[in-house]
mmCIF file with all atom_site columns, C-alpha atoms in Angstrom:
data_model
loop_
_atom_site.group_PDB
_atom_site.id
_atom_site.type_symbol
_atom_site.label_atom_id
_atom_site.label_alt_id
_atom_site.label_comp_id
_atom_site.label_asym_id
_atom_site.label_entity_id
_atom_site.label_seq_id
_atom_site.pdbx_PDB_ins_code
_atom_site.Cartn_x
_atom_site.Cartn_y
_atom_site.Cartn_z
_atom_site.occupancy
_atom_site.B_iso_or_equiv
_atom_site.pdbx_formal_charge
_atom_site.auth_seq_id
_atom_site.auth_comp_id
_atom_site.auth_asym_id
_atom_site.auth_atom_id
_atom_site.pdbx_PDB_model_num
ATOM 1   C CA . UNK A 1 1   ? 16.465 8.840   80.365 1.00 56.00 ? 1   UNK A CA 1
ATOM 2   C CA . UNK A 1 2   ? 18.389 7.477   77.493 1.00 68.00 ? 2   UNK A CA 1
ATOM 3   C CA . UNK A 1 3   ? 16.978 6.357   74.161 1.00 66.00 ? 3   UNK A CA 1
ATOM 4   C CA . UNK A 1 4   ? 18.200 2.520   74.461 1.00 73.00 ? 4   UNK A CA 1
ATOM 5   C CA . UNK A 1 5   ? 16.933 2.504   78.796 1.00 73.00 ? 5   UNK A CA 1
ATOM 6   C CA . UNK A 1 6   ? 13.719 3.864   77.259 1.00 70.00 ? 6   UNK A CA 1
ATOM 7   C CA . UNK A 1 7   ? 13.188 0.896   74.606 1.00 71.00 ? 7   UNK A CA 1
ATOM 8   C CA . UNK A 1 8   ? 14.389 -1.879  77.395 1.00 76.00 ? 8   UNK A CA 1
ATOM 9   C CA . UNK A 1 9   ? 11.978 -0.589  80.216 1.00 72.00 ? 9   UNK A CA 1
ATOM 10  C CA . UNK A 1 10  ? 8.976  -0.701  77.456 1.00 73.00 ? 10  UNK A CA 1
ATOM 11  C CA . UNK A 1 11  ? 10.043 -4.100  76.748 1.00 74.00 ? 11  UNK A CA 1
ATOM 12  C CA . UNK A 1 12  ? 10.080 -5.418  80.307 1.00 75.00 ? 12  UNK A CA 1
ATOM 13  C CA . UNK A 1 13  ? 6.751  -3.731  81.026 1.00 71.00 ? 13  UNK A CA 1
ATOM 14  C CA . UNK A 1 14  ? 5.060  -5.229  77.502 1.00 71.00 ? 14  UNK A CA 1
ATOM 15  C CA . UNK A 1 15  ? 6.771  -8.863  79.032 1.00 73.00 ? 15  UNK A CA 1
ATOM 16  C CA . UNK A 1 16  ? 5.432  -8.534  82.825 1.00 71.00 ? 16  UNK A CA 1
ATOM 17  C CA . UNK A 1 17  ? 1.697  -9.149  84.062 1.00 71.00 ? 17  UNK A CA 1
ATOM 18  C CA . UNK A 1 18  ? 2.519  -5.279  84.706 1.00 69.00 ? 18  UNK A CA 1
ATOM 19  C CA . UNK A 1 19  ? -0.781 -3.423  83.103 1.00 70.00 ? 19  UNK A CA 1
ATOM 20  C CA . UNK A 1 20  ? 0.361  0.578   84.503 1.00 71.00 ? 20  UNK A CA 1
ATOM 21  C CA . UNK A 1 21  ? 3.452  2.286   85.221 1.00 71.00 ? 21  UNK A CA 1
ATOM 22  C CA . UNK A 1 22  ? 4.010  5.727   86.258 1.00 75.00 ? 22  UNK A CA 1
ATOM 23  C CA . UNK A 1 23  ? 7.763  7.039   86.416 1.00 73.00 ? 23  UNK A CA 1
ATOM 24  C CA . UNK A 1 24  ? 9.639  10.431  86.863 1.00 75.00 ? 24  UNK A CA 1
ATOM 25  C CA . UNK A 1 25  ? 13.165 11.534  87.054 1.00 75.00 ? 25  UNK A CA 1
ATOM 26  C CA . UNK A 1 26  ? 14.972 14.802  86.585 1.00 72.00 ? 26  UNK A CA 1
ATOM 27  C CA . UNK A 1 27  ? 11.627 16.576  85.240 1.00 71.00 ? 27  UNK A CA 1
ATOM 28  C CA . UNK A 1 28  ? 10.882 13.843  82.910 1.00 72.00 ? 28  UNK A CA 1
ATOM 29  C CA . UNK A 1 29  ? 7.362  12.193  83.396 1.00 75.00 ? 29  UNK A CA 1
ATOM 30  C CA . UNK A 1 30  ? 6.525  8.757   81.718 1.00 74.00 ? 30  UNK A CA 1
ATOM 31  C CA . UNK A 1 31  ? 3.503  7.029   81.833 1.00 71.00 ? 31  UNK A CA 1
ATOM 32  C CA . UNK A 1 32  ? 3.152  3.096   80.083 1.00 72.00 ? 32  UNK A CA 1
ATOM 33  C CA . UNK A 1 33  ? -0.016 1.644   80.117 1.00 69.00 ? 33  UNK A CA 1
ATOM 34  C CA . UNK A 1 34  ? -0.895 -1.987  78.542 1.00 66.00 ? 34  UNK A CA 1
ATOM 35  C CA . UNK A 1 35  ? -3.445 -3.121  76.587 1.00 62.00 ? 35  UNK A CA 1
ATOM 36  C CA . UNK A 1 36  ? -4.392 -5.797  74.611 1.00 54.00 ? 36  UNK A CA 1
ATOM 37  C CA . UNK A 1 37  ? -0.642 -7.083  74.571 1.00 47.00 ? 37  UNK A CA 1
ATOM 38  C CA . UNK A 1 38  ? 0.869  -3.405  73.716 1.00 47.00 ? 38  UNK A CA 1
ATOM 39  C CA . UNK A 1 39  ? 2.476  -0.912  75.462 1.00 48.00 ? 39  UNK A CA 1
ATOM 40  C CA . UNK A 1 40  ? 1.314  2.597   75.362 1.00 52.00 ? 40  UNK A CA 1
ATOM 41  C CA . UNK A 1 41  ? 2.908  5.358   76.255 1.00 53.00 ? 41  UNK A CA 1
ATOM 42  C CA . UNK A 1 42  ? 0.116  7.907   77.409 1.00 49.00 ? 42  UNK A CA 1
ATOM 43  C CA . UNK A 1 43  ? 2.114  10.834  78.979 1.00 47.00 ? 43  UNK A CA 1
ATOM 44  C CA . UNK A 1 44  ? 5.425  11.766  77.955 1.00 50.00 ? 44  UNK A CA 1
ATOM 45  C CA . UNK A 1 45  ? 6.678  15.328  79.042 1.00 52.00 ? 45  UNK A CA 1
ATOM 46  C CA . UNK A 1 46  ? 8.980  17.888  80.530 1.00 54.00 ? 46  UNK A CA 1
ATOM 47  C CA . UNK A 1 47  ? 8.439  19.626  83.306 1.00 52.00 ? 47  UNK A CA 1
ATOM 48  C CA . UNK A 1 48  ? 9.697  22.757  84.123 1.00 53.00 ? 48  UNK A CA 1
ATOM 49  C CA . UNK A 1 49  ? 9.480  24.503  87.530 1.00 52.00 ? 49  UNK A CA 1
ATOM 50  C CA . UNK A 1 50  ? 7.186  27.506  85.882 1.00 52.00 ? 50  UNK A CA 1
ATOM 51  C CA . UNK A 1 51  ? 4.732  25.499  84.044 1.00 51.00 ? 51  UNK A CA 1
ATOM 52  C CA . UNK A 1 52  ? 3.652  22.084  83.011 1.00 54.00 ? 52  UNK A CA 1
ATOM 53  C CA . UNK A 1 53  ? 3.545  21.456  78.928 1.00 53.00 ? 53  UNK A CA 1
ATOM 54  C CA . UNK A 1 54  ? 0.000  19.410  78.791 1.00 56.00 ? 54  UNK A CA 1
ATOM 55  C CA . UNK A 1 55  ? 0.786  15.718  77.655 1.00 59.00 ? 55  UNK A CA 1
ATOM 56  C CA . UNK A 1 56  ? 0.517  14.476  74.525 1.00 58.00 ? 56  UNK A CA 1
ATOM 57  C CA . UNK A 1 57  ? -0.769 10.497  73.999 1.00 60.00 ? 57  UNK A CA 1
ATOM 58  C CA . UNK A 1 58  ? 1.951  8.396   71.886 1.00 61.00 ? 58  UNK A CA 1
ATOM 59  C CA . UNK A 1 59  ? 2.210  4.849   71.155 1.00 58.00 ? 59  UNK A CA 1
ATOM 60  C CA . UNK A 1 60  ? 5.281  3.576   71.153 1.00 57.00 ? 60  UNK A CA 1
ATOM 61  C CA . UNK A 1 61  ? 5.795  0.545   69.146 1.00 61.00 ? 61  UNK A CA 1
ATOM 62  C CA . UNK A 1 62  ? 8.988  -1.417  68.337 1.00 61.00 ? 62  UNK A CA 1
ATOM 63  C CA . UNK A 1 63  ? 10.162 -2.925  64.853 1.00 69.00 ? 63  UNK A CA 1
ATOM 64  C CA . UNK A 1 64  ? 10.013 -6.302  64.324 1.00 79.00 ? 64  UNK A CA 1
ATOM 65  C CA . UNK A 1 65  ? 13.040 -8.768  64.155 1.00 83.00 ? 65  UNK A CA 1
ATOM 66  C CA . UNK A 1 66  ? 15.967 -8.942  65.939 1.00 90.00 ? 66  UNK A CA 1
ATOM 67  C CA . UNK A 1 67  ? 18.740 -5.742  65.986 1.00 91.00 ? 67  UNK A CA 1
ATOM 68  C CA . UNK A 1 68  ? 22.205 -6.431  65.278 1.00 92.00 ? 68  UNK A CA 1
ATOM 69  C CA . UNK A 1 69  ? 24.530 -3.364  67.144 1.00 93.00 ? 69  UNK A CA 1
ATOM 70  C CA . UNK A 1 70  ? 27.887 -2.572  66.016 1.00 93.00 ? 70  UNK A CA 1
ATOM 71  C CA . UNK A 1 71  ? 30.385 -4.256  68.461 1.00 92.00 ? 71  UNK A CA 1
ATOM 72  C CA . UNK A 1 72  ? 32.672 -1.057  68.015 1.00 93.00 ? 72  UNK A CA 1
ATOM 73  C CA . UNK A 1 73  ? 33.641 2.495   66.969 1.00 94.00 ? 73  UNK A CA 1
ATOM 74  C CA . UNK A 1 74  ? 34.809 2.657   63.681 1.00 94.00 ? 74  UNK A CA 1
ATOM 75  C CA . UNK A 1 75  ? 34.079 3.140   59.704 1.00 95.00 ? 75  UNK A CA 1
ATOM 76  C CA . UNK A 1 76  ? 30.945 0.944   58.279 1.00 95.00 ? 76  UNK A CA 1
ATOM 77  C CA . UNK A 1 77  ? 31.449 -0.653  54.687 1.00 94.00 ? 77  UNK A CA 1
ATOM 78  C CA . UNK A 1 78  ? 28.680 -2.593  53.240 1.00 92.00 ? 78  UNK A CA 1
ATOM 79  C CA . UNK A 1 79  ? 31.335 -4.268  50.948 1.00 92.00 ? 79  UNK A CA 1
ATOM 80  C CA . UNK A 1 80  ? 35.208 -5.890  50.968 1.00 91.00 ? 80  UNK A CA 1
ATOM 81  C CA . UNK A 1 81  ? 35.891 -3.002  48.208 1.00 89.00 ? 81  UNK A CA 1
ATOM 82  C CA . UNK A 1 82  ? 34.721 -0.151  46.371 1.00 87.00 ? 82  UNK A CA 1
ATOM 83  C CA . UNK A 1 83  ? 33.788 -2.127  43.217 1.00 90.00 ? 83  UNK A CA 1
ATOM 84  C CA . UNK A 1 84  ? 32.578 -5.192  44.785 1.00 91.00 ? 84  UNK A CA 1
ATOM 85  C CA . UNK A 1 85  ? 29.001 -6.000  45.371 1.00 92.00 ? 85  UNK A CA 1
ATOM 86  C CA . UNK A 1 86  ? 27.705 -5.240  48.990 1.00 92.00 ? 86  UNK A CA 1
ATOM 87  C CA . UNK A 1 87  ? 28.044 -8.481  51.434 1.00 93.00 ? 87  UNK A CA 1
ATOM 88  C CA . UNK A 1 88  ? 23.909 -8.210  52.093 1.00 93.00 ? 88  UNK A CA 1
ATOM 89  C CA . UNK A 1 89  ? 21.234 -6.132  51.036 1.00 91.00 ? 89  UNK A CA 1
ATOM 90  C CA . UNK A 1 90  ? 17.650 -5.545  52.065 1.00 92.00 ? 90  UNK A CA 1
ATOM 91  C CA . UNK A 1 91  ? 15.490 -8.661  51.483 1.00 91.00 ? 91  UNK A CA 1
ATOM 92  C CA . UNK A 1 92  ? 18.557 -10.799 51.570 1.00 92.00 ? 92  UNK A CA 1
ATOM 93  C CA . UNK A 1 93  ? 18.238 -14.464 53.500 1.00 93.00 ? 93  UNK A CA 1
ATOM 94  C CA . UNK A 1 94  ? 21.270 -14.427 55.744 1.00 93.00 ? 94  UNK A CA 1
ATOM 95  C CA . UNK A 1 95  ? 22.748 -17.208 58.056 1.00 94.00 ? 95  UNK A CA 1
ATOM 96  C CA . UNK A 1 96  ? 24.529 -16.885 61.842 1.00 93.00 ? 96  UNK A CA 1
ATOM 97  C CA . UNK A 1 97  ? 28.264 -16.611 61.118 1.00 93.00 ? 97  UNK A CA 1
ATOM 98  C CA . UNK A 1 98  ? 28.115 -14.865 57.555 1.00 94.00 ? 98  UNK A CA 1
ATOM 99  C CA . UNK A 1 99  ? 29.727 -11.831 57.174 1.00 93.00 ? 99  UNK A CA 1
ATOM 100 C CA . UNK A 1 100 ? 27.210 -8.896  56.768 1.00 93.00 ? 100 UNK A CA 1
ATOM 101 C CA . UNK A 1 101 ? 30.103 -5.743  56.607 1.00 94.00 ? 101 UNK A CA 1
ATOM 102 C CA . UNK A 1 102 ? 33.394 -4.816  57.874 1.00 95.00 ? 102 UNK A CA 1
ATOM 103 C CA . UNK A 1 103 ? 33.730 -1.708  60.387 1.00 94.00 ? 103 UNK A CA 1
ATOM 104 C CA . UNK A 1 104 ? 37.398 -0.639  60.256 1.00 93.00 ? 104 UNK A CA 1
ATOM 105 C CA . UNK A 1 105 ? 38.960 0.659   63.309 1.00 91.00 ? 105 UNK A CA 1
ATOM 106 C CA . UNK A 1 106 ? 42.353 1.325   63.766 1.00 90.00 ? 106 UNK A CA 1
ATOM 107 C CA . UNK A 1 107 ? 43.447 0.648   60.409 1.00 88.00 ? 107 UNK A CA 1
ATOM 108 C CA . UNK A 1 108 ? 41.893 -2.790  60.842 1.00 91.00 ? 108 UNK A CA 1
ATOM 109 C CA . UNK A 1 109 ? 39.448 -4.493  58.967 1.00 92.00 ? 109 UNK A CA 1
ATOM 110 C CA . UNK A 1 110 ? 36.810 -6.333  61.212 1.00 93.00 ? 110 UNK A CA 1
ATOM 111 C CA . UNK A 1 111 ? 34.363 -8.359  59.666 1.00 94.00 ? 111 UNK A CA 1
ATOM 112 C CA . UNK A 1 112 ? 30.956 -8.208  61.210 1.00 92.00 ? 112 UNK A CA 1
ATOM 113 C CA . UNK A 1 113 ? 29.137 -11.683 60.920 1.00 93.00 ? 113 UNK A CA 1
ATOM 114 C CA . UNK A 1 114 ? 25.597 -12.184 61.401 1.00 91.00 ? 114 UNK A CA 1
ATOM 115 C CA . UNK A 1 115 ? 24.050 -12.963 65.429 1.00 90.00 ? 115 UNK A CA 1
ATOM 116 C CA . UNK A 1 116 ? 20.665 -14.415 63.540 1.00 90.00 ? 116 UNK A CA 1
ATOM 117 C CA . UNK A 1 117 ? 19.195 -16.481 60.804 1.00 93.00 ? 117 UNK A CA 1
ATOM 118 C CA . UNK A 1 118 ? 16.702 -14.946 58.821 1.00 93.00 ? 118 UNK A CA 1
ATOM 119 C CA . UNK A 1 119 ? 15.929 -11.725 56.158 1.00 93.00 ? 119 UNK A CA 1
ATOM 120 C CA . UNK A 1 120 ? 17.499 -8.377  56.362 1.00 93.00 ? 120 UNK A CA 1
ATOM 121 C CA . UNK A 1 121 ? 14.572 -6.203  56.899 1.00 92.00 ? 121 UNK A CA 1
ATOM 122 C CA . UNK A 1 122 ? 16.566 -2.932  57.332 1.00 91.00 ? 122 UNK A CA 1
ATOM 123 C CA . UNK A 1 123 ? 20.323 -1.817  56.991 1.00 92.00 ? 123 UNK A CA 1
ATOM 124 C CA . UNK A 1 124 ? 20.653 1.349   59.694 1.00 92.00 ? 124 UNK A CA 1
ATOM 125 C CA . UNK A 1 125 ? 24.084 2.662   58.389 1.00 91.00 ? 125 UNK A CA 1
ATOM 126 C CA . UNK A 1 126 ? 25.344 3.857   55.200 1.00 92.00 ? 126 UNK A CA 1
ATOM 127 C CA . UNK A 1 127 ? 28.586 2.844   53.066 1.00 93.00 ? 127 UNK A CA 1
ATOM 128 C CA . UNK A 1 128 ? 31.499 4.946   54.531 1.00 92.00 ? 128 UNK A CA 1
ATOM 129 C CA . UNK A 1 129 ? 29.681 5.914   57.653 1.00 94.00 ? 129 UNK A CA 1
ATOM 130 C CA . UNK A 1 130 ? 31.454 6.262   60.877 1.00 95.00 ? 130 UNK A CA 1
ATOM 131 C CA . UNK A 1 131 ? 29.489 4.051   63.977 1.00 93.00 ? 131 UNK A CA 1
ATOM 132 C CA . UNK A 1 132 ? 29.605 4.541   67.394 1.00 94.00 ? 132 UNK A CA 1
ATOM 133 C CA . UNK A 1 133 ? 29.563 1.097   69.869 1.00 93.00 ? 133 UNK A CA 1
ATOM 134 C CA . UNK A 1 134 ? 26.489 -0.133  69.849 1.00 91.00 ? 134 UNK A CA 1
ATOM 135 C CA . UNK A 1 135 ? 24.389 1.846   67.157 1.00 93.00 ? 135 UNK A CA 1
ATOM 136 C CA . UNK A 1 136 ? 22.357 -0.319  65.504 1.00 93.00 ? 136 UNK A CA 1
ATOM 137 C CA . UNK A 1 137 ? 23.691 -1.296  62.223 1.00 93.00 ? 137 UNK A CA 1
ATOM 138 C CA . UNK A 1 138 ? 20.880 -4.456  60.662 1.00 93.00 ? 138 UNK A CA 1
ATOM 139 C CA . UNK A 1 139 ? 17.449 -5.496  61.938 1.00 92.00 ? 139 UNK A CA 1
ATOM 140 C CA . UNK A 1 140 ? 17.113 -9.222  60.572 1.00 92.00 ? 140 UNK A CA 1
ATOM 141 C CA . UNK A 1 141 ? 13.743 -11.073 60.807 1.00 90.00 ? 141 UNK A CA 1
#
């Protein structure tokens, strides 16, 4: 099961009236439980025809704030050049619609504007760093 499936079924089990959930696929066991409000994520393994690796209790939790994804493949700059000052940094108050970097793809520059108002808690990329579509690039709260 992919990473981003993974965080999205959590999610809709921590939302529903749901309190257990028990799922397997291709070898992979999960188990969510909820308590209290929170998702836990009691048995998480791989399972092999010869044996069965005993399960290990982890609690999944997600950050708060909202995640902003990168709407395409390309290069992530934190500024409009290398001698300028970056468009936000962490602990910044930010606005929907301002520009928070520019990915460059195809020898374009596109300018990536804020989805949210609030404070940049975390910036996932670094200056120069190629994205793919949809990593997660700013989690704003």
């Amino acid at each position: 099961m992919e990473f981003e499936n993974l965080l999205t079924l959590i999610k809709t089990v921590s939302d529903s009236k749901l309190t257990d959930l028990k799922y397997e696929e291709n070898g992979v066991k999960l188990h969510l439980t909820k308590k209290r409000g929170t998702v836990q994520a009691e048995t998480v393994q791989k399972v092999s025809a010869a044996a069965e690796a005993p399960s290990v209790p982890e609690v999944v939790t997600e950050p708060e704030g909202k995640i902003m994804h990168s709407p395409l493949v390309g290069v992530f700059y934190t500024a409009p050049a290398e001698d300028a000052e970056n468009f936000v940094s962490v602990g910044d108050v930010v606005k929907k619609g301002q520009t928070m970097a520019i990915i460059e793809a195809m020898k374009l520059m596109n300018e990536i504007e804020c989805e949210y108002d609030g404070i940049v808690e975390e910036v996932y990329a670094a200056n120069g760093q190629p994205v793919e579509y949809g990593q997660p690039l700013f989690r704003i709260k």
